[in-house]
Amino acid sequence: MTPSMQGHVTSMVMEIIDCLPALTESFEPFAPEARPGDRLLDRYADCISFDDHTPGVNQKPYLDELIVKARADPLMVLAVDRPVPHSSSRQAALAAIIYKGHTELDRTRYVSGKVTMPNAELNAIAAAIHSAIRQADCHHIMVFTDSLGSARWAVDPSVHSGQAHSLSVCHVLTYAGIFMEPSTIM
């Protein structure tokens, strides 16, 4: 692209040229959590599931059924969202709410910075899981999110954008003792 055209084009791709030297995300290609056989999904595949059911236009009855199931079990329910502004001059925020039964235990809000939507959702999931693990009697977790890809990334320690969040989720789920008894992460 010619320099004269660059002045008329604004996007995250064009802005990256200016901030590339200041980027601080680091990657760990040889993280202990990423070794084959030691990965969270390798060790606890029967305890982690993803509900990729697409209920169609009217998803309220399906979601109501999931909420009834979640509230009947002593389950930590995490609801996460990440509104990312369309303007490149604003930063993304994330929110997470933690319920156990009918009781709200925690409500979290953070500024995520200038990130892509999947990375903001991954950040929200990681923050919610860390908050849930700090609660007493956390043995089962169900995460409600509109980004199934970010939910899968949360337990995937391989090299990808946002790997630090994934590594922290894998670490806290492995060492917090949540998998000592039959558990489920959805």
mmCIF file of C-alpha atoms in Angstrom:
data_model
loop_
_atom_site.group_PDB
_atom_site.id
_atom_site.type_symbol
_atom_site.label_atom_id
_atom_site.label_comp_id
_atom_site.label_asym_id
_atom_site.label_seq_id
_atom_site.Cartn_x
_atom_site.Cartn_y
_atom_site.Cartn_z
ATOM 1 C CA MET A 1 0.000 0.000 0.000
ATOM 2 C CA THR A 2 1.372 3.358 -0.914
ATOM 3 C CA PRO A 3 2.096 5.897 1.846
ATOM 4 C CA SER A 4 -0.566 8.255 0.491
ATOM 5 C CA MET A 5 -3.198 5.504 0.711
ATOM 6 C CA GLN A 6 -2.119 4.544 4.231
ATOM 7 C CA GLY A 7 -3.219 7.961 5.483
ATOM 8 C CA HIS A 8 -6.790 7.290 4.346
ATOM 9 C CA VAL A 9 -7.116 3.762 5.691
ATOM 10 C CA THR A 10 -7.818 3.156 9.367
ATOM 11 C CA SER A 11 -8.162 -0.282 10.834
ATOM 12 C CA MET A 12 -6.649 -2.490 13.498
ATOM 13 C CA VAL A 13 -4.261 -3.871 10.881
ATOM 14 C CA MET A 14 -2.993 -0.404 9.995
ATOM 15 C CA GLU A 15 -2.694 0.618 13.661
ATOM 16 C CA ILE A 16 -0.588 -2.443 14.455
ATOM 17 C CA ILE A 17 2.301 -0.985 12.437
ATOM 18 C CA ASP A 18 2.548 1.891 14.924
ATOM 19 C CA CYS A 19 2.247 -0.237 18.064
ATOM 20 C CA LEU A 20 4.097 -3.379 17.007
ATOM 21 C CA PRO A 21 7.293 -2.465 18.876
ATOM 22 C CA ALA A 22 5.282 -1.956 22.085
ATOM 23 C CA LEU A 23 3.378 -5.267 22.030
ATOM 24 C CA THR A 24 4.040 -7.289 25.145
ATOM 25 C CA GLU A 25 2.257 -10.600 24.597
ATOM 26 C CA SER A 26 4.644 -13.468 25.077
ATOM 27 C CA PHE A 27 4.196 -17.074 24.048
ATOM 28 C CA GLU A 28 5.406 -20.258 25.718
ATOM 29 C CA PRO A 29 5.861 -22.950 23.080
ATOM 30 C CA PHE A 30 7.223 -25.433 25.630
ATOM 31 C CA ALA A 31 4.906 -24.779 28.576
ATOM 32 C CA PRO A 32 4.547 -27.785 30.898
ATOM 33 C CA GLU A 33 0.753 -27.601 30.520
ATOM 34 C CA ALA A 34 1.114 -27.954 26.724
ATOM 35 C CA ARG A 35 3.052 -31.239 26.650
ATOM 36 C CA PRO A 36 1.148 -34.079 24.950
ATOM 37 C CA GLY A 37 -0.319 -36.282 27.632
ATOM 38 C CA ASP A 38 -0.151 -33.514 30.239
ATOM 39 C CA ARG A 39 -2.679 -31.210 28.568
ATOM 40 C CA LEU A 40 -5.890 -30.601 30.477
ATOM 41 C CA LEU A 41 -7.999 -32.155 27.712
ATOM 42 C CA ASP A 42 -5.701 -35.197 27.577
ATOM 43 C CA ARG A 43 -5.868 -35.854 31.314
ATOM 44 C CA TYR A 44 -9.488 -34.931 32.020
ATOM 45 C CA ALA A 45 -11.285 -35.449 28.695
ATOM 46 C CA ASP A 46 -14.207 -37.148 30.435
ATOM 47 C CA CYS A 47 -14.663 -34.159 32.782
ATOM 48 C CA ILE A 48 -14.736 -31.366 30.186
ATOM 49 C CA SER A 49 -17.443 -31.010 27.580
ATOM 50 C CA PHE A 50 -18.619 -28.339 25.175
ATOM 51 C CA ASP A 51 -22.267 -27.930 24.258
ATOM 52 C CA ASP A 52 -22.217 -26.899 20.624
ATOM 53 C CA HIS A 53 -25.968 -27.434 20.226
ATOM 54 C CA THR A 54 -27.460 -24.677 18.091
ATOM 55 C CA PRO A 55 -31.097 -24.420 19.149
ATOM 56 C CA GLY A 56 -32.124 -22.159 16.272
ATOM 57 C CA VAL A 57 -34.161 -18.987 16.378
ATOM 58 C CA ASN A 58 -36.034 -19.592 19.624
ATOM 59 C CA GLN A 59 -33.334 -20.620 22.074
ATOM 60 C CA LYS A 60 -35.125 -19.470 25.240
ATOM 61 C CA PRO A 61 -36.670 -22.911 26.101
ATOM 62 C CA TYR A 62 -33.294 -24.606 25.616
ATOM 63 C CA LEU A 63 -31.476 -22.054 27.781
ATOM 64 C CA ASP A 64 -34.234 -22.228 30.426
ATOM 65 C CA GLU A 65 -33.736 -26.006 30.561
ATOM 66 C CA LEU A 66 -29.981 -25.544 31.054
ATOM 67 C CA ILE A 67 -30.548 -23.010 33.845
ATOM 68 C CA VAL A 68 -32.956 -25.373 35.644
ATOM 69 C CA LYS A 69 -30.376 -28.175 35.361
ATOM 70 C CA ALA A 70 -27.588 -25.896 36.584
ATOM 71 C CA ARG A 71 -29.552 -24.639 39.585
ATOM 72 C CA ALA A 72 -30.573 -28.153 40.657
ATOM 73 C CA ASP A 73 -26.942 -29.279 40.899
ATOM 74 C CA PRO A 74 -24.418 -27.671 43.290
ATOM 75 C CA LEU A 75 -22.845 -26.097 40.247
ATOM 76 C CA MET A 76 -20.950 -22.862 39.732
ATOM 77 C CA VAL A 77 -22.577 -21.110 36.793
ATOM 78 C CA LEU A 78 -20.471 -18.497 35.045
ATOM 79 C CA ALA A 79 -22.023 -16.077 32.586
ATOM 80 C CA VAL A 80 -19.480 -14.085 30.584
ATOM 81 C CA ASP A 81 -19.678 -11.406 27.925
ATOM 82 C CA ARG A 82 -17.309 -9.051 26.202
ATOM 83 C CA PRO A 83 -18.671 -6.023 24.396
ATOM 84 C CA VAL A 84 -15.994 -4.885 21.943
ATOM 85 C CA PRO A 85 -16.537 -1.391 20.554
ATOM 86 C CA HIS A 86 -16.513 -0.821 16.820
ATOM 87 C CA SER A 87 -14.453 2.325 17.271
ATOM 88 C CA SER A 88 -10.715 1.725 17.319
ATOM 89 C CA SER A 89 -10.274 4.552 19.823
ATOM 90 C CA ARG A 90 -12.113 2.648 22.569
ATOM 91 C CA GLN A 91 -11.133 -0.378 24.619
ATOM 92 C CA ALA A 92 -13.005 -3.618 25.157
ATOM 93 C CA ALA A 93 -14.554 -4.472 28.493
ATOM 94 C CA LEU A 94 -15.500 -7.813 29.964
ATOM 95 C CA ALA A 95 -18.027 -8.930 32.524
ATOM 96 C CA ALA A 96 -18.591 -12.152 34.424
ATOM 97 C CA ILE A 97 -21.265 -13.159 36.914
ATOM 98 C CA ILE A 98 -20.959 -16.232 39.129
ATOM 99 C CA TYR A 99 -24.018 -18.026 40.494
ATOM 100 C CA LYS A 100 -24.408 -21.046 42.715
ATOM 101 C CA GLY A 101 -28.005 -22.192 42.725
ATOM 102 C CA HIS A 102 -30.117 -19.028 42.841
ATOM 103 C CA THR A 103 -27.472 -16.989 44.665
ATOM 104 C CA GLU A 104 -25.175 -14.535 42.920
ATOM 105 C CA LEU A 105 -21.708 -14.980 44.437
ATOM 106 C CA ASP A 106 -19.586 -12.570 42.453
ATOM 107 C CA ARG A 107 -19.835 -9.965 39.737
ATOM 108 C CA THR A 108 -16.655 -8.967 37.913
ATOM 109 C CA ARG A 109 -15.926 -6.226 35.382
ATOM 110 C CA TYR A 110 -12.580 -5.452 33.772
ATOM 111 C CA VAL A 111 -11.161 -3.352 30.992
ATOM 112 C CA SER A 112 -9.585 -5.756 28.531
ATOM 113 C CA GLY A 113 -7.833 -3.174 26.365
ATOM 114 C CA LYS A 114 -7.610 -3.046 22.601
ATOM 115 C CA VAL A 115 -8.104 -6.679 21.701
ATOM 116 C CA THR A 116 -10.022 -8.779 19.229
ATOM 117 C CA MET A 117 -13.423 -10.218 20.181
ATOM 118 C CA PRO A 118 -12.179 -13.812 20.687
ATOM 119 C CA ASN A 119 -9.339 -12.598 22.920
ATOM 120 C CA ALA A 120 -11.726 -10.452 24.967
ATOM 121 C CA GLU A 121 -14.050 -13.449 25.405
ATOM 122 C CA LEU A 122 -11.102 -15.666 26.382
ATOM 123 C CA ASN A 123 -10.053 -13.039 28.933
ATOM 124 C CA ALA A 124 -13.619 -12.975 30.321
ATOM 125 C CA ILE A 125 -13.739 -16.774 30.603
ATOM 126 C CA ALA A 126 -10.353 -16.853 32.346
ATOM 127 C CA ALA A 127 -11.398 -14.136 34.811
ATOM 128 C CA ALA A 128 -14.655 -15.952 35.562
ATOM 129 C CA ILE A 129 -12.956 -19.313 36.128
ATOM 130 C CA HIS A 130 -10.378 -17.733 38.437
ATOM 131 C CA SER A 131 -13.178 -16.065 40.432
ATOM 132 C CA ALA A 132 -15.159 -19.320 40.609
ATOM 133 C CA ILE A 133 -12.167 -21.325 41.852
ATOM 134 C CA ARG A 134 -11.759 -18.852 44.739
ATOM 135 C CA GLN A 135 -15.313 -19.629 45.935
ATOM 136 C CA ALA A 136 -15.913 -22.289 48.559
ATOM 137 C CA ASP A 137 -16.996 -25.758 47.374
ATOM 138 C CA CYS A 138 -16.314 -25.236 43.684
ATOM 139 C CA HIS A 139 -16.490 -28.722 42.157
ATOM 140 C CA HIS A 140 -18.565 -28.218 39.018
ATOM 141 C CA ILE A 141 -18.439 -25.279 36.599
ATOM 142 C CA MET A 142 -20.748 -24.418 33.720
ATOM 143 C CA VAL A 143 -19.757 -21.460 31.535
ATOM 144 C CA PHE A 144 -22.356 -19.653 29.453
ATOM 145 C CA THR A 145 -20.705 -17.848 26.554
ATOM 146 C CA ASP A 146 -21.586 -16.919 23.006
ATOM 147 C CA SER A 147 -18.103 -17.792 21.766
ATOM 148 C CA LEU A 148 -17.553 -21.546 21.694
ATOM 149 C CA GLY A 149 -14.160 -21.042 20.045
ATOM 150 C CA SER A 150 -12.925 -18.967 22.973
ATOM 151 C CA ALA A 151 -14.273 -21.573 25.409
ATOM 152 C CA ARG A 152 -12.219 -24.223 23.611
ATOM 153 C CA TRP A 153 -9.192 -21.913 23.629
ATOM 154 C CA ALA A 154 -9.542 -21.514 27.401
ATOM 155 C CA VAL A 155 -8.477 -25.139 27.929
ATOM 156 C CA ASP A 156 -6.035 -25.304 24.999
ATOM 157 C CA PRO A 157 -2.482 -24.447 26.152
ATOM 158 C CA SER A 158 -0.969 -24.550 22.650
ATOM 159 C CA VAL A 159 0.569 -21.419 21.141
ATOM 160 C CA HIS A 160 -2.139 -18.956 20.106
ATOM 161 C CA SER A 161 -3.092 -15.361 20.752
ATOM 162 C CA GLY A 162 -4.168 -15.175 24.379
ATOM 163 C CA GLN A 163 -2.143 -18.238 25.340
ATOM 164 C CA ALA A 164 -1.320 -16.689 28.724
ATOM 165 C CA HIS A 165 -5.025 -16.757 29.659
ATOM 166 C CA SER A 166 -5.297 -20.385 28.533
ATOM 167 C CA LEU A 167 -2.226 -21.403 30.513
ATOM 168 C CA SER A 168 -3.575 -19.732 33.644
ATOM 169 C CA VAL A 169 -6.956 -21.491 33.238
ATOM 170 C CA CYS A 170 -5.279 -24.874 32.682
ATOM 171 C CA HIS A 171 -3.005 -24.311 35.659
ATOM 172 C CA VAL A 172 -5.740 -23.235 38.075
ATOM 173 C CA LEU A 173 -8.101 -26.044 37.021
ATOM 174 C CA THR A 174 -5.359 -28.657 37.342
ATOM 175 C CA TYR A 175 -3.963 -27.566 40.692
ATOM 176 C CA ALA A 176 -7.088 -26.253 42.441
ATOM 177 C CA GLY A 177 -8.317 -29.800 43.017
ATOM 178 C CA ILE A 178 -11.476 -29.373 40.954
ATOM 179 C CA PHE A 179 -10.864 -32.702 39.205
ATOM 180 C CA MET A 180 -10.432 -34.682 42.433
ATOM 181 C CA GLU A 181 -14.062 -35.799 42.250
ATOM 182 C CA PRO A 182 -16.320 -36.177 39.211
ATOM 183 C CA SER A 183 -16.493 -32.688 37.747
ATOM 184 C CA THR A 184 -17.751 -30.991 34.659
ATOM 185 C CA ILE A 185 -16.663 -27.882 32.812
ATOM 186 C CA MET A 186 -19.009 -26.876 30.019
#
